[in-house]
């Protein structure tokens, strides 16, 4: 069973601070996805990383895929209260039989709270 | 119009009740999914439907019964649930196996 462990589990920081959250596994993935889930909402896809060593930026968010494609990190610069939420990494296993639906497996999540 | 909608948003039911959760997607997608998100476990896939056909049942107890009458609607029928079934139930849809899954806001279920 492929598992995704995320750390830290909880993080409470003040506005303006930087932070990094991690997504680790012993398995190799063809790609990893990062989601943010705000209170009362479903997860929303932020980015997909595909190539080992890849770095993607989304405004103040920087995503990195490990060289061995077993882990990924998310770094937030100058956090804002709007960044508050649950950050989830996930990998996708396209269904073998049908080939036309996917099967997401999610990590344990990091709950981030940014206060003024 | 919101892409994926779920009703009700909150539901409280007794262990002997029968209720149904509804999901509707307005994105023209062909695949729909039910996920369970509880406090103590990672978000986990329950069922997958592709073109109205169930293609995945992730060892879900029979007290959860999904129904997909067409590619736009997905139901989850609930009966004789247990308190440990209390969770946020999320619906999602996607166009195919390489496309993004879009999630609804979820139904917060409490079983007394």
Coordinates of C-alpha atoms in Angstrom, one line a residue:
Chain A
X1 CA 0.0 0.0 0.0
X2 CA 1.4 3.4 -1.0
X3 CA 1.2 5.9 1.8
X4 CA 1.8 9.6 1.9
X5 CA 2.9 11.0 5.2
X6 CA 2.7 14.8 5.7
X7 CA 4.5 16.9 8.3
X8 CA 3.9 18.8 10.4
X9 CA 0.4 17.7 11.2
X10 CA -0.5 21.2 12.6
X11 CA 1.2 24.5 12.1
X12 CA 0.2 27.9 13.6
X13 CA 2.1 30.9 12.5
X14 CA 1.8 34.7 12.4
X15 CA 1.2 36.7 9.3
X16 CA 4.5 37.4 7.4
X17 CA 6.3 34.2 8.5
X18 CA 7.6 31.6 6.1
X19 CA 6.9 27.9 6.3
X20 CA 7.5 24.6 4.7
X21 CA 5.3 21.5 4.8
X22 CA 6.4 18.1 3.6
X23 CA 4.9 15.1 1.9
X24 CA 6.9 11.9 2.1
X25 CA 6.6 8.3 0.9
X26 CA 8.8 5.2 0.4
X27 CA 7.2 4.8 -3.1
X28 CA 8.1 6.4 -6.4
X29 CA 5.3 8.4 -8.1
X30 CA 4.9 9.5 -11.6
X31 CA 3.4 12.7 -10.3
X32 CA 2.1 14.3 -7.1
X33 CA -0.6 16.8 -6.6
X34 CA -1.1 19.5 -3.9
X35 CA -4.5 20.6 -2.7
X36 CA -5.8 23.3 -0.3
X37 CA -9.0 22.7 1.6
X38 CA -10.5 25.7 3.3
X39 CA -13.0 25.3 6.1
X40 CA -16.5 24.3 4.9
X41 CA -15.2 23.6 1.3
X42 CA -13.8 20.7 -0.7
X43 CA -10.1 20.4 -1.7
X44 CA -9.0 22.6 -4.6
X45 CA -6.0 21.6 -6.8
X46 CA -3.1 23.9 -6.5
X47 CA -0.5 22.2 -8.6
X48 CA 0.8 19.0 -10.1
X49 CA 4.5 18.2 -10.1
X50 CA 5.7 15.6 -12.6
X51 CA 9.4 15.7 -13.1
X52 CA 12.0 14.8 -10.4
X53 CA 13.6 17.9 -9.1
X54 CA 10.8 20.1 -10.6
X55 CA 10.0 23.4 -8.9
X56 CA 6.8 25.2 -9.6
X57 CA 5.7 28.6 -8.2
X58 CA 2.2 29.9 -7.6
X59 CA 2.5 33.4 -6.3
X60 CA 3.9 33.0 -2.8
X61 CA 3.8 29.2 -2.9
X62 CA 6.7 27.2 -4.2
X63 CA 6.3 23.5 -4.8
X64 CA 9.2 21.0 -5.3
X65 CA 9.2 17.4 -6.3
X66 CA 12.1 15.4 -5.0
X67 CA 14.8 14.1 -7.3
X68 CA 13.8 10.5 -6.7
X69 CA 10.1 11.4 -7.0
X70 CA 9.3 10.0 -3.6
X71 CA 8.7 13.3 -1.7
X72 CA 7.5 16.8 -2.2
X73 CA 7.5 20.1 -0.3
X74 CA 5.5 23.2 -0.3
X75 CA 7.0 26.5 0.9
X76 CA 4.9 29.6 1.6
X77 CA 6.6 32.9 1.7
X78 CA 5.2 35.7 3.9
X79 CA 2.1 33.8 4.9
X80 CA -1.3 35.6 5.0
X81 CA -4.5 34.7 6.9
X82 CA -6.0 33.7 3.5
X83 CA -3.5 30.8 3.4
X84 CA -5.2 29.2 6.4
X85 CA -6.5 25.7 5.5
X86 CA -5.7 22.1 5.2
X87 CA -2.9 21.3 2.7
X88 CA -3.1 17.8 1.2
X89 CA -0.8 16.0 -1.2
X90 CA -2.1 13.2 -3.3
X91 CA -1.1 10.8 -6.1
X92 CA -3.3 9.6 -8.9
X93 CA -3.7 6.1 -10.1
X94 CA -5.6 6.0 -13.3
X95 CA -7.9 3.0 -13.3
X96 CA -6.5 0.1 -15.2
X97 CA -9.8 -1.4 -16.4
X98 CA -11.6 1.7 -17.7
X99 CA -8.7 4.1 -18.3
X100 CA -11.2 7.0 -18.1
X101 CA -11.4 7.7 -14.4
X102 CA -8.8 8.4 -11.8
X103 CA -8.2 7.2 -8.2
X104 CA -6.7 9.8 -5.8
X105 CA -4.9 8.7 -2.7
X106 CA -4.4 11.5 -0.2
X107 CA -1.8 12.2 2.4
X108 CA -2.5 12.8 6.1
X109 CA -2.6 16.5 5.6
X110 CA -1.1 19.6 7.3
X111 CA -3.5 22.0 9.0
X112 CA -2.2 25.6 8.7
X113 CA -3.4 28.5 10.7
X114 CA -2.1 32.0 10.0
X115 CA -3.0 34.7 12.5
X116 CA -2.7 38.4 12.4
Chain B
X1 CA -23.2 28.2 -11.6
X2 CA -21.1 26.3 -9.0
X3 CA -19.4 23.3 -10.6
X4 CA -20.2 20.6 -8.1
X5 CA -23.0 21.0 -5.6
X6 CA -23.9 18.8 -2.7
X7 CA -27.1 18.6 -0.5
X8 CA -27.7 18.7 2.3
X9 CA -24.7 20.5 3.7
X10 CA -25.3 19.2 7.2
X11 CA -27.2 16.1 8.3
X12 CA -27.9 14.6 11.7
X13 CA -29.4 11.1 11.7
X14 CA -30.0 8.3 14.1
X15 CA -28.6 4.8 13.6
X16 CA -32.0 3.5 12.5
X17 CA -32.7 6.2 10.0
X18 CA -32.5 6.1 6.2
X19 CA -31.2 9.2 4.4
X20 CA -29.6 10.1 1.1
X21 CA -26.8 12.5 0.1
X22 CA -27.0 14.1 -3.3
X23 CA -24.3 15.4 -5.6
X24 CA -24.7 17.2 -8.9
X25 CA -22.0 18.4 -11.3
X26 CA -22.5 21.1 -13.9
X27 CA -19.2 20.6 -15.7
X28 CA -20.1 18.0 -18.3
X29 CA -17.8 15.4 -16.7
X30 CA -18.1 11.7 -17.2
X31 CA -16.6 10.4 -13.9
X32 CA -18.0 11.0 -10.3
X33 CA -16.6 10.0 -7.0
X34 CA -17.5 9.7 -3.3
X35 CA -14.9 10.4 -0.6
X36 CA -15.0 10.2 3.2
X37 CA -13.1 12.7 5.3
X38 CA -13.0 11.9 9.0
X39 CA -11.0 13.5 11.8
X40 CA -8.7 10.5 12.4
X41 CA -8.0 9.3 8.9
X42 CA -6.8 10.7 5.6
X43 CA -9.4 11.6 3.0
X44 CA -10.3 8.2 1.5
X45 CA -12.0 7.2 -1.8
X46 CA -15.2 5.3 -1.4
X47 CA -16.7 4.8 -4.9
X48 CA -16.0 5.7 -8.5
X49 CA -18.5 5.9 -11.3
X50 CA -17.5 6.3 -14.9
X51 CA -20.3 6.9 -17.5
X52 CA -22.8 5.8 -14.8
X53 CA -21.1 2.5 -14.2
X54 CA -19.5 1.8 -10.9
X55 CA -15.8 1.0 -11.4
X56 CA -14.5 1.1 -7.9
X57 CA -15.8 0.1 -4.5
X58 CA -13.1 0.6 -2.0
X59 CA -14.2 -2.0 0.5
X60 CA -17.1 0.2 1.7
X61 CA -19.7 -1.4 4.1
X62 CA -23.0 -2.2 2.5
X63 CA -24.8 0.3 4.7
X64 CA -23.5 2.8 2.2
X65 CA -25.2 2.4 -1.2
X66 CA -24.3 4.6 -4.1
X67 CA -26.5 5.3 -7.1
X68 CA -25.6 7.1 -10.3
X69 CA -28.6 7.6 -12.6
X70 CA -26.7 9.7 -15.1
X71 CA -23.3 11.3 -15.5
X72 CA -24.4 14.5 -13.8
X73 CA -26.0 13.1 -10.6
X74 CA -24.6 10.9 -7.8
X75 CA -26.4 9.7 -4.7
X76 CA -25.2 8.0 -1.5
X77 CA -28.0 6.2 0.3
X78 CA -27.4 5.7 4.0
X79 CA -29.1 3.1 6.3
X80 CA -28.4 1.7 9.7
X81 CA -25.2 3.8 10.1
X82 CA -22.9 3.7 13.1
X83 CA -21.5 6.7 15.1
X84 CA -18.1 6.1 13.6
X85 CA -19.6 6.9 10.1
X86 CA -19.8 10.5 11.2
X87 CA -17.6 12.5 8.8
X88 CA -17.5 14.9 5.9
X89 CA -18.7 13.2 2.7
X90 CA -17.2 14.8 -0.4
X91 CA -18.3 14.3 -4.0
X92 CA -16.0 15.0 -6.9
X93 CA -16.1 14.8 -10.7
X94 CA -13.6 14.7 -13.5
X95 CA -13.5 14.4 -17.3
X96 CA -11.1 11.5 -17.4
X97 CA -8.1 9.9 -15.9
X98 CA -5.7 12.8 -16.6
X99 CA -8.1 15.5 -15.7
X100 CA -8.4 17.5 -12.5
X101 CA -11.0 16.3 -10.0
X102 CA -13.3 19.1 -8.9
X103 CA -14.8 18.7 -5.4
X104 CA -18.1 19.8 -3.9
X105 CA -18.3 21.5 -0.5
X106 CA -19.3 18.2 1.2
X107 CA -22.0 17.0 3.5
X108 CA -21.2 17.1 7.2
X109 CA -22.9 13.9 8.6
X110 CA -23.4 13.2 12.3
X111 CA -24.7 9.8 13.3
X112 CA -26.2 9.8 16.8

